Tab-separated table of C-alpha atoms in Angstrom:
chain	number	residue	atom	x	y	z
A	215	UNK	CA	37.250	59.670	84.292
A	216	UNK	CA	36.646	59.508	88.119
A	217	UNK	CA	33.805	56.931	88.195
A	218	UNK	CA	33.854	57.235	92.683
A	219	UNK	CA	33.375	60.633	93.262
A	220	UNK	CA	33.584	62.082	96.699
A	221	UNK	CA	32.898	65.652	96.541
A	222	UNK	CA	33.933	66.895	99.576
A	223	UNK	CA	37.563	67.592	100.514
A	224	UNK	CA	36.848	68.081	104.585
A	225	UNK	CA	34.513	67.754	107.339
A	226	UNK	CA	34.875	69.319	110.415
A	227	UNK	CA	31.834	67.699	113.299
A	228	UNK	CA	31.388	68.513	116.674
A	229	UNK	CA	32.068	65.201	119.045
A	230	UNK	CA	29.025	64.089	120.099
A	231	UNK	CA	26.907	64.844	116.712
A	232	UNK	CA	26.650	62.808	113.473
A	233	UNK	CA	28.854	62.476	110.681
A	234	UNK	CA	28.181	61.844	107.414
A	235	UNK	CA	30.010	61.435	104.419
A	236	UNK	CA	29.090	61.437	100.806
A	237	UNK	CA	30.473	59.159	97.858
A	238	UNK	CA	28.762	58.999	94.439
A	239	UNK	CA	29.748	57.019	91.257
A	240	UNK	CA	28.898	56.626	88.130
A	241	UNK	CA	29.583	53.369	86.616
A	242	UNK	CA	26.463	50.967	86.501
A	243	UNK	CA	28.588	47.629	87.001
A	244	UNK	CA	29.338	48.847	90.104
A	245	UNK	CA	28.207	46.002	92.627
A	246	UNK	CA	30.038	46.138	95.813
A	247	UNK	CA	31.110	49.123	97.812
A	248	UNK	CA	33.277	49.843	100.878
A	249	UNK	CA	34.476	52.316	103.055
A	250	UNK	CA	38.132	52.388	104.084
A	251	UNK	CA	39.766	54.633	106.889
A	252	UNK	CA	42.878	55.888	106.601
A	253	UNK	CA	45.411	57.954	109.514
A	254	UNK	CA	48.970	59.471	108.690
A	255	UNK	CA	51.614	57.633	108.157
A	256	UNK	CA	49.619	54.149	107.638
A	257	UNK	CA	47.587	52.116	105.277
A	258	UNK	CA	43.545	52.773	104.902
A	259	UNK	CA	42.033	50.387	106.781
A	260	UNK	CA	38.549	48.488	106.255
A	261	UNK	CA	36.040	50.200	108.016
A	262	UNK	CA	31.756	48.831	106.574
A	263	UNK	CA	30.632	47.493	103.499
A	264	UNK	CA	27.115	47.113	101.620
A	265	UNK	CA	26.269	45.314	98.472
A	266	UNK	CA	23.713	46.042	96.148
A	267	UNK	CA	20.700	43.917	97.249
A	268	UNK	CA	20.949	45.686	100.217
A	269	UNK	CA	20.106	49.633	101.457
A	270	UNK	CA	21.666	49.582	104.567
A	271	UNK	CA	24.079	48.153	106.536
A	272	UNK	CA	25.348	48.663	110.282
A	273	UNK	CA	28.134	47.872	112.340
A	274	UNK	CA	28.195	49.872	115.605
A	275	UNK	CA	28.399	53.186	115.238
A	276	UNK	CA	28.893	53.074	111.694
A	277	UNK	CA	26.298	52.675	108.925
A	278	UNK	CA	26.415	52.819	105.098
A	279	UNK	CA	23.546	53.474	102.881
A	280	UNK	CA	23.070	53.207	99.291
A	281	UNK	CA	20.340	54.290	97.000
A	282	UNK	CA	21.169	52.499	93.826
A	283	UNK	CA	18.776	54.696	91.758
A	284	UNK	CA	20.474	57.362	92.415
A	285	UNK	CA	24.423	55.834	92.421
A	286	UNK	CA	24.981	57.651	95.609
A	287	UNK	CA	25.709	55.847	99.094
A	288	UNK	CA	27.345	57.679	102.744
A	289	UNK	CA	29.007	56.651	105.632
A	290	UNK	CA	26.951	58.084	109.227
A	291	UNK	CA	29.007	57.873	111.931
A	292	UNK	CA	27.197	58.575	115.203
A	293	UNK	CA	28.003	59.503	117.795
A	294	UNK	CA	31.129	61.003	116.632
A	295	UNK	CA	34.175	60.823	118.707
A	296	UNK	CA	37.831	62.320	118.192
A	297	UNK	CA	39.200	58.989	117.350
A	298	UNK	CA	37.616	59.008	114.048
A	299	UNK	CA	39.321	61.825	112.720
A	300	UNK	CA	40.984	60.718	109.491
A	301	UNK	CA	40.809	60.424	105.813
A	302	UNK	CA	37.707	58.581	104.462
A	303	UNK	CA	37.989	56.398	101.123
A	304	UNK	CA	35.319	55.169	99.901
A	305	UNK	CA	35.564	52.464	97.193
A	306	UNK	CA	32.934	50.411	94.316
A	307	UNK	CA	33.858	47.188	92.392
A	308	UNK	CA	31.861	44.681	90.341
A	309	UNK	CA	30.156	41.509	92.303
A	310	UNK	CA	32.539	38.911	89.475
A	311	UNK	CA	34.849	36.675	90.673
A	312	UNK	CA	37.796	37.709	87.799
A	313	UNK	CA	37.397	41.531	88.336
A	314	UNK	CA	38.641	42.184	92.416
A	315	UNK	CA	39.469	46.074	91.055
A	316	UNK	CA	38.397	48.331	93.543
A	317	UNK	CA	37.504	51.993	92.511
A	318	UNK	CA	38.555	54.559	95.247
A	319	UNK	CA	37.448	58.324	95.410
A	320	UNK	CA	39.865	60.904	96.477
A	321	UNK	CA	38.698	60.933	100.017
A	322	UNK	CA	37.211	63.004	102.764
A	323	UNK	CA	39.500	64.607	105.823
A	324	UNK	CA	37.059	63.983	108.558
A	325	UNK	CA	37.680	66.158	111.789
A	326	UNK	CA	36.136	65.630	114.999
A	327	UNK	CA	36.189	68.411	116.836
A	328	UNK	CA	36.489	68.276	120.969
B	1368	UNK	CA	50.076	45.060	112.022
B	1369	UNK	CA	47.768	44.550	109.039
B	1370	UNK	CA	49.706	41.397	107.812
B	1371	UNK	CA	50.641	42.980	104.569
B	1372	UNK	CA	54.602	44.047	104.470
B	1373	UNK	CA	56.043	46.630	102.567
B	1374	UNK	CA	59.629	47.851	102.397
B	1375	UNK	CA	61.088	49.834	102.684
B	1376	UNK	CA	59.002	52.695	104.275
B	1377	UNK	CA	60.565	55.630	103.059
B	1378	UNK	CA	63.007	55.995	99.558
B	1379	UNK	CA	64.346	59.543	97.992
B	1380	UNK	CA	66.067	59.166	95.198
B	1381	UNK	CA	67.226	61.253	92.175
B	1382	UNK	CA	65.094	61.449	89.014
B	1383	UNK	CA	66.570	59.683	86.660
B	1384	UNK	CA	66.758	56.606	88.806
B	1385	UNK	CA	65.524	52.884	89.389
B	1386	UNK	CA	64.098	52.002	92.412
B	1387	UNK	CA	62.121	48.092	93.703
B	1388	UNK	CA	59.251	48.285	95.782
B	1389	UNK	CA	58.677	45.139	97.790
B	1390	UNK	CA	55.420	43.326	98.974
B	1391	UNK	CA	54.422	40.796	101.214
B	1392	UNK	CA	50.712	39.914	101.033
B	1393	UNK	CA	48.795	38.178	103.919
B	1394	UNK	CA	48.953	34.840	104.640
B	1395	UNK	CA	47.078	32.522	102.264
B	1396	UNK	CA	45.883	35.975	100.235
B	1397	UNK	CA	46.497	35.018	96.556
B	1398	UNK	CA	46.110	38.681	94.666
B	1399	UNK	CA	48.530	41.620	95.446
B	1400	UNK	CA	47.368	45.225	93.845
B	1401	UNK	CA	49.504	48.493	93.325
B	1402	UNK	CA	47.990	51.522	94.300
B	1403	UNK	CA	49.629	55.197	94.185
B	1404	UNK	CA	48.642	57.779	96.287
B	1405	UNK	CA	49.769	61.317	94.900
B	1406	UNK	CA	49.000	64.335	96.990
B	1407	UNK	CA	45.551	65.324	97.327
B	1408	UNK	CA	44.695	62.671	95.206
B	1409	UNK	CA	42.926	59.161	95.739
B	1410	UNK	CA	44.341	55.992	95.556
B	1411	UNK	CA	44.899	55.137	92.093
B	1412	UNK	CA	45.046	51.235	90.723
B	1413	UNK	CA	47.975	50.630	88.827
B	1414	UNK	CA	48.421	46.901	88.545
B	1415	UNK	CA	47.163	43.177	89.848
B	1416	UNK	CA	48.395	39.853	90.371
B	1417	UNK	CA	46.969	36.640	90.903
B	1418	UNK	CA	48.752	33.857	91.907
B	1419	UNK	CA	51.635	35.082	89.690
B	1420	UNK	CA	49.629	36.714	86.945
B	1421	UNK	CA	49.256	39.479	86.150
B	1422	UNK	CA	44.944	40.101	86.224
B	1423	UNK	CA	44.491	43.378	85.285
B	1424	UNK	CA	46.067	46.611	84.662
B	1425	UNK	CA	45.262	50.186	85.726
B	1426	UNK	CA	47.114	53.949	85.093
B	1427	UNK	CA	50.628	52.195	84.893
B	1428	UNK	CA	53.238	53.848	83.370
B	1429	UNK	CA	55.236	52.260	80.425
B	1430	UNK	CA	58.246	53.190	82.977
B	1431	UNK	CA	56.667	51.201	85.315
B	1432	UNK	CA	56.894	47.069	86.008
B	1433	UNK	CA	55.458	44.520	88.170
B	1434	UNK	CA	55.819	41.139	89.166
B	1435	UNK	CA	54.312	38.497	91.458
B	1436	UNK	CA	56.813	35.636	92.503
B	1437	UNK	CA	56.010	32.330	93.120
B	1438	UNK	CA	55.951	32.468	97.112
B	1439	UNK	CA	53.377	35.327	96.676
B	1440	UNK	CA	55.285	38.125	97.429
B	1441	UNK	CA	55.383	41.247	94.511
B	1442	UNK	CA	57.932	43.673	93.537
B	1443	UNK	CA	56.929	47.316	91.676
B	1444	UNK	CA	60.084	48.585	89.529
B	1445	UNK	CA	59.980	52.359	88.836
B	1446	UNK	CA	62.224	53.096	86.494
B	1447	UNK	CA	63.664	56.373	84.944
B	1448	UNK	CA	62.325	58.015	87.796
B	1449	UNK	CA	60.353	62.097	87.027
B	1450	UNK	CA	59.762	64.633	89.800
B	1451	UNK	CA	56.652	63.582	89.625
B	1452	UNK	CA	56.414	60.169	90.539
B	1453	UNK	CA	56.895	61.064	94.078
B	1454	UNK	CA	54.032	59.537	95.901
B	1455	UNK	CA	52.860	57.047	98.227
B	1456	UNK	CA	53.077	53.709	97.069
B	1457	UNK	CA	50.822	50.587	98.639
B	1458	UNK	CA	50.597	47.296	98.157
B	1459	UNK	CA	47.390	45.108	98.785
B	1460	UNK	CA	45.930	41.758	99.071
B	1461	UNK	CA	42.834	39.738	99.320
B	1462	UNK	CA	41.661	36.198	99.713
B	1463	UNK	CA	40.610	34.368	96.749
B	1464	UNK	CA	37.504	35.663	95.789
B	1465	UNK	CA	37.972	38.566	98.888
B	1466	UNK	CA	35.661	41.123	98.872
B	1467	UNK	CA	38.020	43.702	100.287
B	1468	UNK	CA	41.749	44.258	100.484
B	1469	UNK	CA	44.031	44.769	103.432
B	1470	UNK	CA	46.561	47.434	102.580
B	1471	UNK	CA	50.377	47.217	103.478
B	1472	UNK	CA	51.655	50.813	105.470
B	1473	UNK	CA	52.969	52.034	102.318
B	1474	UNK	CA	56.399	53.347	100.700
B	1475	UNK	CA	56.880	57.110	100.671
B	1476	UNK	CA	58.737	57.605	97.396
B	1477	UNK	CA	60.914	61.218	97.043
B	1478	UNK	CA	62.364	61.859	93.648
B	1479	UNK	CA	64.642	64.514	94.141
């Protein structure tokens, strides 16, 4: 039962132009979400996260957006820039101290083309 | 350097084997998660300690053991070892109450 869902495999963007990737889940307890970044050869990294009382949340070029109605949030990168090419996770967990679990999808191969 | 140390980085072995993962969480982080990484797949919980117990358990294996010592750091024992338990293995941790993990680099498990 894959409750994080992120339907697409790859991305390929143009430098310069917007990025955006897609996560949806299914389980209603879901509270908390992230987005992790992960290159060859090392661990995913944090990269933005959003809770539920919020739609939106920026850092830089990054934002994350989630419309709770529809259990769906993404990940805009803009502009994009070959250093972002890498695997993106992204990840849900309950807001309860006792239950740290996070949720991953099977990622998104993000390439940035020059 | 994400603080989070995992040995060793790379391990083939034969099926049939035993083999001890090793984790060193961050600093001060009290809870250490398993994840496994098969290909094309996404990172999959297996197991979490707090403080030295265990908190909750994911897709581990009846072959597979954990433990959390008292100076924080965790082991993952894979034993009787199947073709198919080649995969990346990481190790996490987060602050009490952490919102997020920071992930160790990983061990690259071959069963051959």
């Amino acid at each position: 039962d894959q409750q994080v869902k992120q339907n697409s495999p790859s991305l390929s963007v143009q430098e310069g132009r917007i990025s955006i990737l897609n996560c949806d889940y299914t389980n209603s307890m879901f509270d908390y979400f992230l987005w992790y970044k992960k290159y060859p050869a090392e661990g995913p990294t944090f990269l933005i996260s959003i809770s539920s009382i919020k739609d939106k949340n920026e850092d830089g070029r990054f934002t994350v957006f989630l419309n709770k109605s529809a259990k769906h949030l993404s990940l805009h990168i803009v502009p994009s820039q070959p250093g972002d090419s890498a695997v993106y996770f992204c990840a849900a967990r309950p807001f309860n101290f006792g239950n740290e679990k996070l949720t991953f999808g099977t990622g998104t191969r993000l390439t940035i083309i020059p | 350097d994400s603080g989070v140390t995992q040995t060793p980085k790379h391990l083939i072995t034969a099926t049939g084997q035993r083999v001890t993962l090793r984790c060193s969480p961050r600093s001060g982080d009290l809870s250490v998660y398993w994840y496994q990484q098969s290909l094309d797949q996404g990172l999959q919980f297996l197991i979490q300690y707090y403080n030295g117990e265990e908190r909750a358990k994911g897709n581990i294996l009846e072959r597979f053991s954990a433990q959390q010592f008292p100076d924080l750091h965790s082991e993952l024992n894979l034993s009787s070892l199947e073709l198919g338990d080649s995969a990346l293995y990481f190790c996490a941790s987060s602050a009490d109450r952490g919102m997020g993990y920071t992930f160790g680099s990983g061990t690259r498990l071959t069963v051959v």
